[in-house]
């Protein structure tokens, strides 16, 4: 390692500047006793168990401000990990108000994936990557898996590429590479496991060839980088003195491994979580990480936040009762409210699903007539298919609504096409991107031409673009093969297009280049004509209009980019981080940012939907982290919640109960829980009835005087 005097000097200068700040104690103003304890605690490892609506974001932000203002920790020595980009942005904005924008800009406040990307950009060569590597979004990952499966003659109808891609990601999240996974396979292994292993081996090799990484690879490769390179690991240990992690109950195995590696012997780690809100076990989240933290980190201080600032007490009483039946809780917490008793929770016992949707829609109409904005109302359900009845009824009643979880802006075909052109301009080895747009719009480059290119690429062990260059060189040589000359003639138009795009990229601003790219490639005209043929040319969200919105998104990115997203020019010099001195290609930075944006945070416009005055429809899983004045929990019935899939698993049953708890605690002012006695599913009417969770709840209050709920039976005749 080189001398760290510059590193120490920077911290000393910042400490001197902060020493003069007399306003540190203002950070503690307005905090309750538990919050005050968490924020002002001495420097040490901490586990903050934060119940729903107890102000954990305020505590996290205030703790970071306290570290800077009171303990004089340099912002660049602080890492704050969030689970969504939206949460990271909110944290930075709130910090800017407390400590100043210039100070907060130098700390790392990002998601796990963004932080790992930042480290991999800085140490690409040490991680076995070429600088400028691209990130495969979910669509690109599935496309690549599908292509490989077809090459391997694996039936994509019997084995869905999306399932195989998901299985590969799960192995990576458990830290298992393709070779290690193949050694775990036996003759008795299920066929889908054997197929996953076969595809995983090829997938790993092709990703390395194409210099691309998927989301899970970002984490796994960073963990391997830190494990295998002591110099880089120790540099991070000196850098990050205070590490804070939000939503800790949602961390998986590889994220926990990363946390243990990034924290040095002199670092302090503060994690905030609520085991009662751990609802993502199905995608790898491990609630036991909270217990592991107490075991693996020394001298951990535990702080409980239980004063709720969101809901009325009757809603909290229902939530406390539901979750109280779980026996695997880290500690018992009873949420106390700050907004009075409130209305009783209304349980709607409906004759059937049509009656349920009508009853809910009528109450929504009445709320709106009384002055409640539609945006303050949410309908939450366990499974997406349950939304259909409510969509149809709301439409009939002319009640506007938005659905979370549909096709998002960056998942649209026209946007994916535009992004694919951008990707090959920053990474010529990205064959997955190239194959998407080599003939979009049509250039008469059919499957036979592509197969010819792939044959050359396989023979020369190179990318398709490099294969085109070999063809171009060949046709200008003395001994020209007619077959190869014919092949080049068919792809020459695309080769020429790439050359023009590269020139434009170097001479124009990012947004001006993107606009020119859409024109030169023909995507503007292609989708304008497609809209016209389908009668969608005058629609607000036509494909052509979406391309225009992409340009607006890029302009917004330009205006908000005050520094390269992953460079860190203040870092001390070393052989390991010299790449950080280089200014990153703005196009590469933009692609990295949009690929890492959680689609769950965006509506179809690529924006948050909070500004639309419409009823919010979403699954309970999607609702986590959100809150609404009026919440309708629908389909709260047998075999739906809890799901019939977890009938024989105590672990799964506990997670389903936590999901119900999350749904209940989204409500601020009033909560409605509805269920049907009969439900039409797959063309058949089945007797359903109340969820076992609801039965537990009602039994608990039977015979008691202070009951926080009321039950209303609604017959089918009420709405017919």
XYZ file of C-alpha atoms in Angstrom:
720
model
C 0.000 0.000 0.000
C 1.084 3.542 -0.599
C 1.356 6.231 2.087
C -2.001 7.192 3.609
C -1.048 10.767 4.601
C -3.466 12.297 2.082
C -6.234 10.092 3.456
C -5.516 11.191 7.056
C -5.117 14.851 6.041
C -8.538 14.905 4.378
C -10.223 13.477 7.467
C -8.363 15.935 9.727
C -9.452 18.940 7.644
C -13.050 17.792 7.692
C -12.943 17.234 11.459
C -11.632 20.757 11.969
C -14.450 22.142 9.838
C -17.065 20.207 11.781
C -15.573 21.084 15.175
C -16.946 24.574 14.872
C -20.539 23.381 14.313
C -22.614 24.339 17.382
C -25.860 22.812 16.082
C -25.209 19.094 16.636
C -27.670 18.845 19.530
C -30.512 20.020 17.263
C -30.362 16.608 15.616
C -31.850 15.096 18.781
C -34.779 17.506 19.021
C -38.207 15.877 18.748
C -36.966 12.299 19.126
C -38.738 9.999 21.577
C -36.756 8.198 24.266
C -35.928 5.089 22.219
C -35.092 7.079 19.101
C -32.868 9.386 21.168
C -31.039 6.365 22.581
C -30.433 4.913 19.125
C -29.246 8.185 17.563
C -26.994 9.404 20.391
C -25.456 6.085 21.402
C -21.683 5.773 21.669
C -19.766 4.356 18.710
C -20.502 0.635 18.724
C -22.346 -2.150 16.919
C -26.124 -1.791 17.201
C -29.272 -3.706 16.313
C -32.305 -1.435 16.135
C -35.535 -3.406 16.085
C -37.955 -0.954 14.501
C -41.639 -1.826 14.490
C -43.869 -0.723 11.634
C -44.275 3.056 11.421
C -41.889 3.804 14.297
C -39.753 6.345 12.417
C -36.769 4.181 11.467
C -35.855 6.408 8.498
C -35.667 9.432 10.755
C -33.505 7.458 13.193
C -31.131 6.312 10.440
C -30.749 9.782 8.946
C -30.356 11.391 12.373
C -27.746 8.794 13.378
C -25.678 9.553 10.270
C -25.969 13.298 10.944
C -24.942 12.656 14.585
C -21.911 10.657 13.446
C -20.846 13.582 11.261
C -21.713 16.494 13.539
C -21.051 15.064 16.997
C -18.437 12.341 16.492
C -16.775 14.138 13.557
C -16.787 11.043 11.363
C -15.849 12.091 7.832
C -18.814 11.463 5.483
C -16.561 9.473 3.129
C -15.977 7.027 6.005
C -19.706 6.254 6.250
C -21.607 3.657 4.231
C -25.413 3.536 4.386
C -27.109 0.588 2.676
C -30.767 0.756 1.643
C -32.960 -1.738 -0.187
C -34.376 0.582 -2.836
C -33.046 3.480 -4.864
C -36.038 5.506 -3.694
C -35.020 4.989 -0.047
C -31.415 5.950 -0.848
C -32.556 9.158 -2.569
C -34.843 10.066 0.333
C -32.007 9.468 2.789
C -29.604 11.703 0.862
C -32.214 14.475 0.536
C -32.993 14.457 4.256
C -29.300 14.354 5.134
C -28.632 17.347 2.897
C -31.068 19.376 5.007
C -29.336 18.328 8.222
C -25.637 18.443 7.325
C -25.481 20.324 4.034
C -25.466 19.010 0.490
C -21.696 19.191 -0.011
C -21.065 17.100 3.101
C -23.616 14.360 2.419
C -22.516 13.989 -1.220
C -19.277 12.264 -0.192
C -20.840 9.467 1.845
C -21.983 6.226 0.250
C -25.782 5.884 0.528
C -26.900 3.243 -1.957
C -28.456 -0.178 -2.368
C -26.368 -3.338 -1.989
C -26.281 -3.709 -5.767
C -25.221 -0.101 -6.372
C -22.446 -0.297 -3.792
C -21.150 -3.546 -5.271
C -21.272 -2.040 -8.759
C -19.306 0.943 -7.500
C -16.598 -1.329 -6.101
C -16.486 -3.476 -9.239
C -16.155 -0.402 -11.457
C -13.176 0.718 -9.359
C -11.503 -2.701 -9.268
C -12.774 -4.311 -12.475
C -9.497 -5.925 -13.484
C -9.002 -7.374 -9.986
C -12.492 -8.862 -10.177
C -11.818 -10.579 -13.509
C -13.796 -8.015 -15.524
C -12.893 -5.603 -18.309
C -13.664 -1.956 -17.464
C -16.890 -0.960 -19.187
C -18.690 -4.226 -18.400
C -22.466 -4.056 -18.722
C -25.233 -5.230 -16.420
C -27.857 -7.700 -17.604
C -31.330 -6.681 -16.541
C -33.869 -9.434 -15.895
C -35.180 -9.384 -19.473
C -31.679 -9.664 -20.940
C -30.757 -12.442 -18.521
C -33.792 -14.496 -19.517
C -33.120 -13.809 -23.228
C -29.564 -15.066 -22.854
C -30.678 -18.193 -20.988
C -33.293 -18.881 -23.663
C -30.701 -18.511 -26.438
C -28.315 -20.879 -24.669
C -31.049 -23.442 -24.031
C -31.947 -23.462 -27.717
C -28.279 -23.899 -28.623
C -28.147 -26.833 -26.194
C -31.372 -28.343 -27.627
C -33.181 -28.038 -24.300
C -36.964 -27.788 -24.623
C -37.898 -24.244 -23.534
C -41.546 -25.269 -23.153
C -40.779 -28.031 -20.689
C -38.208 -25.914 -18.823
C -39.063 -22.215 -18.759
C -36.002 -19.983 -19.353
C -37.269 -17.537 -16.700
C -37.333 -20.353 -14.124
C -33.831 -21.521 -15.069
C -32.528 -17.927 -14.863
C -34.149 -17.555 -11.444
C -32.592 -20.820 -10.259
C -29.147 -19.651 -11.402
C -29.605 -16.390 -9.495
C -30.587 -18.296 -6.357
C -27.388 -20.338 -6.522
C -25.334 -17.152 -6.833
C -27.158 -15.607 -3.886
C -26.070 -18.620 -1.865
C -22.488 -18.124 -3.060
C -22.498 -21.212 -5.280
C -20.634 -21.092 -8.605
C -21.499 -23.301 -11.588
C -18.719 -25.824 -10.950
C -19.630 -26.202 -7.286
C -23.305 -26.581 -8.210
C -22.537 -29.288 -10.766
C -20.744 -31.287 -8.065
C -23.909 -31.203 -5.971
C -25.939 -32.899 -8.726
C -26.641 -36.624 -8.493
C -28.604 -39.128 -10.531
C -31.505 -38.656 -8.111
C -31.652 -34.893 -8.607
C -34.858 -33.567 -10.244
C -34.651 -32.890 -13.988
C -35.030 -29.118 -13.554
C -32.019 -29.105 -11.202
C -29.929 -31.043 -13.734
C -30.978 -28.648 -16.513
C -30.160 -25.649 -14.299
C -26.671 -27.048 -13.725
C -26.083 -27.640 -17.457
C -27.251 -24.156 -18.407
C -25.452 -22.506 -15.478
C -22.084 -23.826 -16.674
C -22.551 -22.399 -20.178
C -24.232 -19.227 -18.901
C -21.289 -18.432 -16.626
C -18.803 -18.905 -19.467
C -20.794 -16.789 -21.937
C -21.292 -13.945 -19.424
C -17.511 -13.854 -18.951
C -17.021 -13.784 -22.737
C -19.570 -10.991 -23.144
C -18.116 -9.011 -20.211
C -21.506 -8.736 -18.548
C -22.885 -9.405 -15.085
C -26.403 -10.015 -13.830
C -27.789 -8.620 -10.570
C -26.760 -11.590 -8.436
C -23.309 -11.591 -10.018
C -22.742 -8.018 -8.804
C -22.956 -9.269 -5.236
C -21.163 -12.588 -5.654
C -18.244 -11.151 -7.607
C -17.779 -8.341 -5.084
C -17.744 -10.862 -2.240
C -15.146 -12.919 -4.105
C -13.106 -9.765 -4.763
C -13.012 -8.910 -1.065
C -12.317 -12.488 -0.021
C -9.486 -13.013 -2.489
C -7.710 -9.644 -2.325
C -6.437 -8.683 1.100
C -5.087 -5.323 -0.094
C -8.456 -4.176 -1.443
C -10.287 -5.570 1.582
C -8.059 -3.740 4.044
C -8.369 -0.512 2.048
C -12.165 -0.710 2.488
C -11.714 -1.444 6.201
C -9.715 1.765 6.605
C -12.262 3.628 4.509
C -15.578 2.567 6.065
C -15.601 3.231 9.797
C -19.378 3.398 10.229
C -21.711 1.092 8.281
C -25.508 1.338 8.532
C -27.959 -1.126 6.942
C -31.699 -0.556 6.531
C -34.361 -3.325 6.234
C -31.889 -5.828 7.634
C -34.551 -8.539 7.949
C -34.639 -8.677 4.130
C -30.944 -9.480 3.629
C -29.994 -12.783 2.024
C -26.947 -15.006 2.447
C -24.650 -13.218 -0.009
C -25.561 -9.751 1.341
C -24.774 -10.838 4.885
C -21.478 -12.269 3.671
C -20.682 -8.922 2.015
C -21.455 -7.056 5.236
C -19.071 -9.223 7.246
C -16.323 -8.667 4.666
C -16.714 -4.904 4.270
C -16.684 -4.291 8.040
C -13.149 -4.077 9.420
C -11.917 -4.831 12.943
C -12.283 -1.146 13.869
C -15.598 -0.576 12.073
C -19.000 -0.247 13.723
C -22.107 -1.704 12.107
C -25.646 -0.526 12.835
C -28.511 -2.542 11.367
C -32.188 -1.623 11.427
C -34.846 -4.236 10.905
C -38.098 -5.775 12.038
C -38.366 -9.556 12.083
C -42.161 -9.128 12.111
C -41.937 -7.630 8.614
C -39.733 -10.296 7.043
C -41.873 -11.362 4.060
C -39.356 -12.164 1.316
C -38.161 -15.636 2.330
C -39.408 -16.941 -1.014
C -36.769 -14.877 -2.782
C -33.881 -15.675 -0.442
C -34.266 -13.222 2.454
C -33.143 -14.814 5.712
C -34.732 -13.372 8.863
C -32.249 -15.402 10.942
C -29.564 -12.886 9.866
C -30.809 -10.717 12.741
C -29.896 -13.441 15.227
C -26.627 -14.130 13.385
C -25.718 -10.464 13.713
C -25.987 -10.693 17.499
C -23.687 -13.721 17.421
C -21.149 -12.661 14.774
C -20.617 -9.027 15.798
C -19.207 -8.117 19.187
C -20.814 -6.061 21.945
C -24.066 -5.374 20.078
C -26.449 -2.904 21.689
C -30.149 -3.604 21.088
C -32.693 -0.790 20.868
C -36.437 -1.331 20.417
C -38.617 1.237 18.607
C -42.288 0.579 19.378
C -43.997 4.006 19.340
C -45.945 4.082 16.078
C -46.389 7.397 14.223
C -48.592 6.035 11.434
C -51.750 4.263 12.569
C -54.585 4.659 15.048
C -54.508 2.389 18.108
C -57.369 0.113 17.018
C -55.492 -0.703 13.802
C -52.364 -1.382 15.867
C -54.312 -3.583 18.290
C -55.375 -5.774 15.375
C -51.789 -5.859 14.066
C -50.360 -6.717 17.511
C -52.889 -9.517 17.952
C -52.264 -11.071 14.528
C -48.473 -11.136 14.851
C -48.650 -12.266 18.493
C -49.476 -15.791 17.338
C -45.985 -16.156 15.818
C -43.650 -17.988 18.194
C -40.386 -17.321 16.336
C -40.099 -13.567 17.051
C -36.756 -12.070 18.052
C -38.508 -10.184 20.846
C -42.077 -9.309 21.657
C -43.025 -5.809 20.613
C -46.380 -4.162 21.226
C -46.916 -1.136 19.015
C -48.421 1.903 20.705
C -49.981 4.625 18.575
C -49.680 8.389 18.614
C -52.950 9.260 16.835
C -55.677 8.272 19.278
C -57.980 5.244 19.293
C -59.551 5.779 15.856
C -62.351 3.837 14.203
C -62.857 0.123 14.678
C -61.437 -2.136 11.995
C -64.322 -3.260 9.780
C -64.430 -6.913 8.742
C -66.648 -7.465 5.695
C -68.073 -10.994 5.497
C -69.172 -11.175 1.846
C -71.345 -13.818 0.196
C -69.049 -14.167 -2.815
C -66.230 -12.434 -4.672
C -68.564 -10.304 -6.810
C -70.290 -9.060 -3.671
C -66.895 -8.333 -2.132
C -65.692 -6.205 -5.057
C -68.997 -4.304 -5.143
C -68.978 -3.673 -1.387
C -65.399 -2.418 -1.460
C -66.002 -0.201 -4.511
C -69.119 1.314 -2.935
C -67.220 2.225 0.209
C -64.453 3.783 -1.871
C -67.031 5.877 -3.736
C -68.535 7.010 -0.411
C -65.108 7.931 0.982
C -64.362 10.006 -2.107
C -67.733 11.772 -1.893
C -66.877 12.698 1.708
C -63.673 14.406 0.550
C -61.080 11.598 0.627
C -58.653 11.674 -2.309
C -58.467 8.471 -4.334
C -54.669 8.425 -3.929
C -55.134 7.970 -0.172
C -56.923 4.666 -0.695
C -55.348 1.269 -1.387
C -56.682 -2.195 -2.178
C -54.188 -4.860 -1.134
C -54.375 -8.556 -2.011
C -52.291 -11.694 -1.528
C -52.164 -12.697 -5.208
C -52.317 -10.685 -8.428
C -55.244 -12.646 -9.879
C -57.479 -11.262 -7.122
C -57.351 -7.779 -8.654
C -59.556 -8.589 -11.672
C -62.943 -8.312 -9.918
C -61.931 -4.978 -8.387
C -60.593 -3.626 -11.684
C -63.863 -4.419 -13.452
C -66.059 -3.011 -10.680
C -64.015 0.178 -10.330
C -64.205 0.674 -14.095
C -67.985 0.328 -14.035
C -68.209 2.900 -11.274
C -65.794 5.248 -13.106
C -63.346 5.179 -10.203
C -59.746 5.767 -11.398
C -57.093 3.294 -10.265
C -53.461 2.376 -10.856
C -52.022 -1.122 -10.605
C -48.539 -1.710 -9.239
C -46.722 -4.659 -10.707
C -47.751 -4.340 -14.358
C -45.400 -3.627 -17.234
C -43.023 -0.842 -16.270
C -41.420 1.830 -18.368
C -37.976 0.230 -18.678
C -39.561 -3.160 -19.468
C -41.279 -1.930 -22.649
C -40.026 -3.398 -25.941
C -39.245 -0.040 -27.535
C -37.243 1.089 -24.495
C -35.368 -2.213 -24.297
C -34.477 -1.831 -27.988
C -33.082 1.656 -27.429
C -31.111 0.503 -24.396
C -29.695 -2.450 -26.354
C -28.187 -0.037 -28.920
C -26.620 1.923 -26.066
C -25.244 -1.228 -24.465
C -23.302 -2.379 -27.504
C -21.728 1.068 -27.771
C -20.169 0.718 -24.313
C -19.500 -3.033 -24.505
C -18.914 -4.584 -27.916
C -18.818 -8.069 -26.388
C -22.478 -7.840 -25.361
C -23.923 -10.315 -27.856
C -27.214 -10.476 -25.950
C -27.841 -6.792 -26.698
C -26.631 -7.129 -30.281
C -28.925 -10.046 -31.104
C -31.896 -8.029 -29.891
C -31.432 -5.177 -32.352
C -29.273 -6.403 -35.250
C -32.451 -6.644 -37.299
C -34.630 -4.117 -35.471
C -35.820 -2.265 -37.471
C -35.558 -4.788 -40.302
C -32.296 -4.732 -42.278
C -32.868 -8.097 -43.922
C -30.394 -9.694 -41.517
C -32.262 -12.946 -41.004
C -31.554 -16.042 -38.861
C -29.230 -17.589 -41.492
C -27.027 -14.476 -41.528
C -26.925 -14.442 -37.732
C -26.070 -18.151 -37.662
C -23.210 -17.474 -40.074
C -21.885 -14.737 -37.799
C -22.202 -16.939 -34.724
C -20.266 -19.712 -36.452
C -17.353 -17.351 -37.096
C -17.589 -15.968 -33.554
C -17.497 -19.471 -32.078
C -14.579 -20.534 -34.263
C -12.562 -17.428 -33.350
C -13.844 -17.300 -29.753
C -14.917 -13.676 -30.157
C -18.019 -11.497 -30.043
C -20.355 -11.013 -33.010
C -19.153 -7.439 -33.584
C -15.559 -8.655 -33.720
C -16.684 -11.361 -36.145
C -18.095 -8.612 -38.386
C -14.758 -6.807 -38.261
C -12.979 -10.010 -39.282
C -15.351 -10.266 -42.246
C -14.675 -6.658 -43.197
C -10.916 -7.234 -43.079
C -11.314 -10.387 -45.159
C -13.227 -8.720 -48.009
C -10.402 -6.203 -48.344
C -7.742 -8.928 -48.534
C -6.329 -10.540 -51.677
C -8.009 -13.959 -51.474
C -11.692 -13.263 -50.887
C -14.055 -16.154 -50.170
C -17.370 -15.591 -51.985
C -19.465 -16.998 -49.142
C -17.804 -14.751 -46.608
C -18.049 -11.766 -48.959
C -21.772 -12.415 -49.358
C -22.184 -12.645 -45.580
C -20.373 -9.349 -45.063
C -22.478 -7.624 -47.703
C -25.582 -8.499 -45.680
C -24.215 -7.113 -42.395
C -22.283 -4.158 -43.846
C -25.203 -1.783 -43.315
C -25.158 -2.600 -39.597
C -21.366 -2.219 -39.401
C -21.627 1.216 -41.008
C -24.412 2.168 -38.593
C -22.215 1.319 -35.597
C -19.398 3.486 -36.924
C -21.740 6.454 -37.310
C -23.184 5.947 -33.834
C -19.707 5.854 -32.287
C -18.799 9.144 -33.942
C -22.025 10.767 -32.745
C -21.482 9.440 -29.222
C -18.087 11.127 -28.997
C -19.234 14.493 -30.349
C -22.660 15.024 -28.732
C -24.049 15.380 -25.233
C -25.687 12.241 -23.862
C -29.276 13.361 -24.476
C -28.484 14.803 -27.932
C -26.722 11.570 -28.865
C -29.644 9.439 -27.664
C -32.094 11.494 -29.709
C -29.860 11.221 -32.789
C -29.386 7.496 -32.173
C -33.146 6.893 -32.196
C -33.380 8.772 -35.488
C -30.365 7.175 -37.218
C -31.239 3.624 -36.186
C -34.785 4.093 -37.447
C -36.406 3.301 -34.085
C -38.363 6.565 -34.109
C -39.872 5.854 -37.519
C -40.289 2.113 -36.853
C -42.405 2.612 -33.730
C -44.262 5.610 -35.130
C -45.408 3.451 -38.044
C -46.225 0.578 -35.664
C -48.392 2.907 -33.551
C -50.208 4.141 -36.654
C -50.954 0.615 -37.928
C -52.370 -0.353 -34.516
C -54.357 2.876 -34.154
C -52.306 3.958 -31.150
C -50.561 6.965 -32.640
C -52.695 9.441 -30.699
C -52.430 7.631 -27.367
C -50.635 9.334 -24.501
C -48.417 6.302 -23.975
C -47.780 5.316 -27.584
C -44.483 3.567 -28.299
C -43.186 6.639 -30.103
C -44.161 8.844 -27.145
C -42.357 6.451 -24.797
C -39.142 6.934 -26.777
C -39.597 10.671 -26.320
C -40.026 10.095 -22.587
C -36.743 8.187 -22.602
C -34.985 11.286 -23.934
C -36.620 13.330 -21.154
C -35.385 10.780 -18.626
C -31.829 11.106 -19.977
C -31.995 14.912 -19.819
C -33.131 14.678 -16.200
C -30.224 12.329 -15.499
C -27.818 14.852 -17.048
C -29.165 17.702 -14.939
C -28.940 15.652 -11.731
C -25.466 14.260 -12.377
C -23.027 16.425 -10.500
C -20.388 13.683 -10.320
C -19.693 10.287 -11.864
C -21.954 7.708 -10.226
C -19.283 5.201 -9.275
C -15.989 7.063 -9.297
C -14.416 8.182 -6.032
C -11.727 10.698 -6.742
C -11.109 11.410 -3.069
C -9.832 7.886 -2.421
C -6.132 7.458 -1.604
C -3.892 6.241 -4.366
C -3.050 2.551 -4.456
C -2.323 -0.054 -7.083
C -5.827 -1.353 -6.546
C -7.886 1.797 -7.119
C -6.135 3.703 -9.872
C -9.182 3.089 -12.085
C -11.202 5.384 -9.809
C -9.248 8.371 -11.118
C -10.731 7.946 -14.570
C -13.898 9.799 -15.451
C -16.551 7.294 -16.405
C -18.369 7.308 -19.724
C -21.699 9.117 -19.044
C -23.550 6.608 -21.220
C -22.179 3.726 -19.145
C -23.121 5.546 -15.933
C -26.656 6.128 -17.206
C -27.079 2.482 -18.226
C -25.833 1.330 -14.828
C -28.257 3.630 -13.021
C -31.394 2.668 -14.936
C -30.578 -1.039 -14.829
C -30.350 -0.936 -11.044
C -33.597 0.999 -10.569
C -36.158 -1.257 -8.938
C -39.131 -1.597 -11.285
C -41.359 -1.852 -8.228
C -40.638 1.815 -7.543
C -41.841 3.077 -10.936
C -45.105 3.314 -12.793
C -45.552 2.880 -16.538
C -44.086 6.349 -17.125
C -40.826 5.546 -15.384
C -41.936 7.766 -12.492
C -43.409 7.286 -9.031
C -47.182 7.198 -9.189
C -47.829 9.184 -6.021
C -48.969 12.249 -7.963
C -51.887 10.485 -9.661
C -55.262 10.798 -7.938
C -56.285 7.181 -8.296
C -56.958 4.200 -6.042
C -53.833 2.079 -5.571
C -54.093 -1.644 -6.340
C -51.165 -3.862 -5.371
C -50.103 -7.064 -3.670
C -49.296 -7.022 0.037
C -45.678 -7.759 -0.862
C -45.550 -4.637 -3.056
C -47.091 -2.500 -0.318
C -44.199 -2.907 2.116
C -42.691 0.469 2.937
C -45.826 2.337 1.832
C -48.727 3.797 3.799
C -52.259 4.942 2.968
C -54.992 6.628 4.969
C -57.576 4.006 3.962
C -56.672 0.380 3.282
C -58.840 -2.492 2.058
C -57.283 -5.926 2.667
C -59.281 -8.135 0.318
C -59.429 -11.889 -0.246
C -58.496 -12.430 3.420
C -59.637 -16.027 3.314
C -58.822 -19.698 3.572
C -56.267 -21.060 1.073
C -55.371 -17.522 -0.027
C -53.896 -16.052 3.174
C -52.247 -18.157 4.389
C -51.563 -19.737 1.036
C -52.523 -23.388 0.734
C -48.892 -23.978 -0.308
C -47.668 -23.449 3.266
C -50.211 -25.588 5.108
C -47.586 -28.092 6.263
C -44.709 -25.705 7.019
C -44.517 -23.766 10.284
C -41.809 -21.539 8.795
C -43.941 -20.616 5.771
C -47.034 -20.153 7.939
C -45.125 -17.689 10.136
C -44.076 -15.705 7.055
C -47.674 -15.597 5.802
C -48.744 -14.219 9.182
C -46.028 -11.573 8.906
C -47.413 -10.710 5.458
C -50.859 -10.163 6.981
C -49.226 -7.961 9.638
C -47.511 -5.880 6.947
C -50.845 -5.418 5.168
C -52.617 -4.278 8.329
C -49.878 -1.806 9.284
C -50.101 0.027 5.951
C -53.339 1.667 7.164
C -53.248 5.059 8.886
C -56.850 6.169 9.455
C -59.157 3.252 8.664
C -58.801 -0.440 7.807
C -61.259 -2.759 6.079
C -60.649 -6.523 5.919
C -62.877 -8.438 3.505
C -63.371 -12.088 2.608
C -65.819 -14.196 0.608
C -67.760 -17.265 1.638
C -67.649 -18.472 -1.969
C -65.141 -17.604 -4.683
C -65.147 -18.341 -8.401
C -61.743 -19.746 -9.411
C -60.815 -21.334 -12.744
C -64.473 -21.477 -13.763
C -65.602 -23.241 -10.576
C -67.258 -21.870 -7.450
C -65.456 -22.987 -4.311
C -66.486 -22.574 -0.690
C -63.786 -20.515 0.997
C -64.567 -18.500 4.137
C -62.450 -16.513 6.555
C -58.690 -16.914 6.860
C -57.407 -18.845 9.885
C -55.606 -15.616 10.832
C -58.939 -13.817 10.937
C -60.473 -16.609 13.006
C -57.580 -16.346 15.476
C -58.152 -12.607 15.689
C -61.904 -12.862 16.324
C -61.489 -15.646 18.919
C -58.925 -13.555 20.804
C -61.479 -10.783 21.392
C -64.513 -12.986 22.002
C -66.247 -11.977 25.237
C -64.016 -8.948 25.807
C -65.350 -5.408 26.285
C -62.721 -3.362 24.460
C -62.891 -4.860 20.961
C -61.018 -3.047 18.129
C -63.059 -4.594 15.317
C -66.602 -4.976 14.059
C -68.004 -7.589 11.659
C -70.528 -6.820 8.929
C -72.216 -9.530 6.863
C -73.009 -8.592 3.275
C -75.364 -10.759 1.236
C -75.299 -11.031 -2.532
C -78.764 -9.465 -2.602
C -77.226 -6.212 -1.350
C -75.789 -5.505 -4.795
C -78.101 -7.208 -7.234
